Amino acid sequence: MNQLIKDIESKHLKAEPPVIRVGDTVKVETIIQEASGKERSQHFEGLIIARAGTGVNETFRVRRIFQGVGIERTFLVHSPKIRAVKVIRSGRTRRAKLYFLRSRIGTKATRLRNLQIQTTQEKSNSAD
């Protein structure tokens, strides 16, 4: 990529982008501009089913089930409209895109194996 474009894009990148992975259940807090000029925050909680892009154009797609209907929303990672992304639960996946969850119904549509992260001390204790 051209160095001039990189310089311009680097001004718009977040200093610390959220650390998220496909399979994580997240709560995304976005800033909504109301018609009266007021700003309020809105939460969208769901499962990350895809990530795409690099740099300023990096996105992630969040899916949730609401009243039996699947809702997907795509967010820009470096958007100024995103106030916070909080990871609620980490899931273990073997795929980069979890589009197969679209055809699942009920609890199976959101259930993934939990990711169990072991510290180095726990690994050494289990090896004994």
GROMACS .gro file of C-alpha atoms in nm:
model
  128
    1MET     CA    1   0.000   0.000   0.000
    2ASN     CA    2   0.113   0.353  -0.063
    3GLN     CA    3   0.291   0.518   0.232
    4LEU     CA    4   0.076   0.831   0.202
    5ILE     CA    5  -0.243   0.625   0.246
    6LYS     CA    6  -0.092   0.443   0.546
    7ASP     CA    7  -0.005   0.776   0.710
    8ILE     CA    8  -0.359   0.910   0.665
    9GLU     CA    9  -0.521   0.588   0.790
   10SER     CA   10  -0.293   0.565   1.095
   11LYS     CA   11  -0.448   0.886   1.232
   12HIS     CA   12  -0.789   0.716   1.247
   13LEU     CA   13  -0.680   0.388   1.408
   14LYS     CA   14  -0.762   0.331   1.774
   15ALA     CA   15  -0.461   0.325   2.006
   16GLU     CA   16  -0.581   0.003   2.170
   17PRO     CA   17  -0.831  -0.189   1.956
   18PRO     CA   18  -1.042  -0.449   2.137
   19VAL     CA   19  -0.892  -0.798   2.171
   20ILE     CA   20  -1.168  -1.017   2.028
   21ARG     CA   21  -1.181  -1.348   1.842
   22VAL     CA   22  -1.435  -1.539   1.641
   23GLY     CA   23  -1.645  -1.743   1.886
   24ASP     CA   24  -1.641  -1.483   2.164
   25THR     CA   25  -1.967  -1.363   2.314
   26VAL     CA   26  -1.937  -0.985   2.337
   27LYS     CA   27  -2.135  -0.682   2.445
   28VAL     CA   28  -2.078  -0.391   2.206
   29GLU     CA   29  -2.167  -0.045   2.335
   30THR     CA   30  -2.237   0.202   2.054
   31ILE     CA   31  -2.318   0.571   2.060
   32ILE     CA   32  -2.654   0.656   1.902
   33GLN     CA   33  -2.736   1.012   1.789
   34GLU     CA   34  -3.103   1.088   1.853
   35ALA     CA   35  -3.309   1.333   1.649
   36SER     CA   36  -3.322   1.587   1.932
   37GLY     CA   37  -2.942   1.611   1.933
   38LYS     CA   38  -2.890   1.396   2.239
   39GLU     CA   39  -2.648   1.106   2.246
   40ARG     CA   40  -2.719   0.779   2.421
   41SER     CA   41  -2.548   0.443   2.436
   42GLN     CA   42  -2.699   0.123   2.305
   43HIS     CA   43  -2.580  -0.231   2.378
   44PHE     CA   44  -2.575  -0.518   2.131
   45GLU     CA   45  -2.484  -0.853   2.283
   46GLY     CA   46  -2.412  -1.158   2.072
   47LEU     CA   47  -2.163  -1.404   1.927
   48ILE     CA   48  -1.885  -1.297   1.690
   49ILE     CA   49  -1.928  -1.507   1.378
   50ALA     CA   50  -1.677  -1.337   1.144
   51ARG     CA   51  -1.390  -1.093   1.115
   52ALA     CA   52  -1.274  -0.930   0.795
   53GLY     CA   53  -1.050  -0.657   0.660
   54THR     CA   54  -0.739  -0.484   0.785
   55GLY     CA   55  -0.649  -0.138   0.907
   56VAL     CA   56  -0.930   0.116   0.910
   57ASN     CA   57  -1.160  -0.121   0.721
   58GLU     CA   58  -1.138  -0.403   0.979
   59THR     CA   59  -1.484  -0.530   1.075
   60PHE     CA   60  -1.645  -0.795   1.292
   61ARG     CA   61  -1.995  -0.941   1.265
   62VAL     CA   62  -2.204  -1.010   1.575
   63ARG     CA   63  -2.509  -1.240   1.572
   64ARG     CA   64  -2.781  -1.269   1.834
   65ILE     CA   65  -3.117  -1.439   1.857
   66PHE     CA   66  -3.407  -1.209   1.948
   67GLN     CA   67  -3.759  -1.353   1.981
   68GLY     CA   68  -3.664  -1.649   1.763
   69VAL     CA   69  -3.520  -1.436   1.483
   70GLY     CA   70  -3.147  -1.413   1.413
   71ILE     CA   71  -3.008  -1.059   1.394
   72GLU     CA   72  -2.661  -0.983   1.261
   73ARG     CA   73  -2.483  -0.653   1.282
   74THR     CA   74  -2.145  -0.556   1.139
   75PHE     CA   75  -1.921  -0.316   1.332
   76LEU     CA   76  -1.603  -0.135   1.232
   77VAL     CA   77  -1.328  -0.210   1.486
   78HIS     CA   78  -1.182   0.143   1.469
   79SER     CA   79  -1.514   0.331   1.454
   80PRO     CA   80  -1.548   0.634   1.684
   81LYS     CA   81  -1.915   0.534   1.736
   82ILE     CA   82  -1.810   0.223   1.932
   83ARG     CA   83  -1.759   0.316   2.295
   84ALA     CA   84  -1.659  -0.026   2.430
   85VAL     CA   85  -1.643  -0.394   2.342
   86LYS     CA   86  -1.656  -0.624   2.644
   87VAL     CA   87  -1.589  -0.997   2.611
   88ILE     CA   88  -1.842  -1.188   2.821
   89ARG     CA   89  -1.737  -1.542   2.730
   90SER     CA   90  -1.471  -1.688   2.503
   91GLY     CA   91  -1.565  -1.981   2.283
   92ARG     CA   92  -1.341  -2.239   2.121
   93THR     CA   93  -1.387  -2.273   1.747
   94ARG     CA   94  -1.214  -2.449   1.461
   95ARG     CA   95  -1.343  -2.216   1.193
   96ALA     CA   96  -1.269  -1.859   1.092
   97LYS     CA   97  -1.630  -1.795   0.990
   98LEU     CA   98  -1.923  -1.936   1.187
   99TYR     CA   99  -2.188  -1.897   0.918
  100PHE     CA  100  -2.315  -2.250   0.987
  101LEU     CA  101  -2.484  -2.111   1.301
  102ARG     CA  102  -2.738  -1.935   1.076
  103SER     CA  103  -2.911  -2.264   1.002
  104ARG     CA  104  -2.927  -2.373   1.366
  105ILE     CA  105  -3.232  -2.319   1.582
  106GLY     CA  106  -3.269  -2.261   1.956
  107THR     CA  107  -2.990  -2.315   2.206
  108LYS     CA  108  -2.769  -2.487   1.950
  109ALA     CA  109  -2.749  -2.161   1.758
  110THR     CA  110  -2.549  -1.989   2.031
  111ARG     CA  111  -2.371  -2.269   2.213
  112LEU     CA  112  -1.997  -2.316   2.162
  113ARG     CA  113  -1.739  -2.485   2.379
  114ASN     CA  114  -1.591  -2.252   2.636
  115LEU     CA  115  -1.230  -2.163   2.588
  116GLN     CA  116  -1.036  -2.265   2.896
  117ILE     CA  117  -0.712  -2.073   2.923
  118GLN     CA  118  -0.454  -2.230   3.150
  119THR     CA  119  -0.181  -2.028   3.312
  120THR     CA  120   0.176  -2.158   3.312
  121GLN     CA  121   0.144  -2.250   3.680
  122GLU     CA  122  -0.166  -2.464   3.614
  123LYS     CA  123   0.012  -2.639   3.326
  124SER     CA  124   0.308  -2.728   3.547
  125ASN     CA  125   0.076  -2.858   3.821
  126SER     CA  126  -0.117  -3.078   3.578
  127ALA     CA  127   0.209  -3.221   3.440
  128ASP     CA  128   0.315  -3.345   3.787
   0.00000   0.00000   0.00000
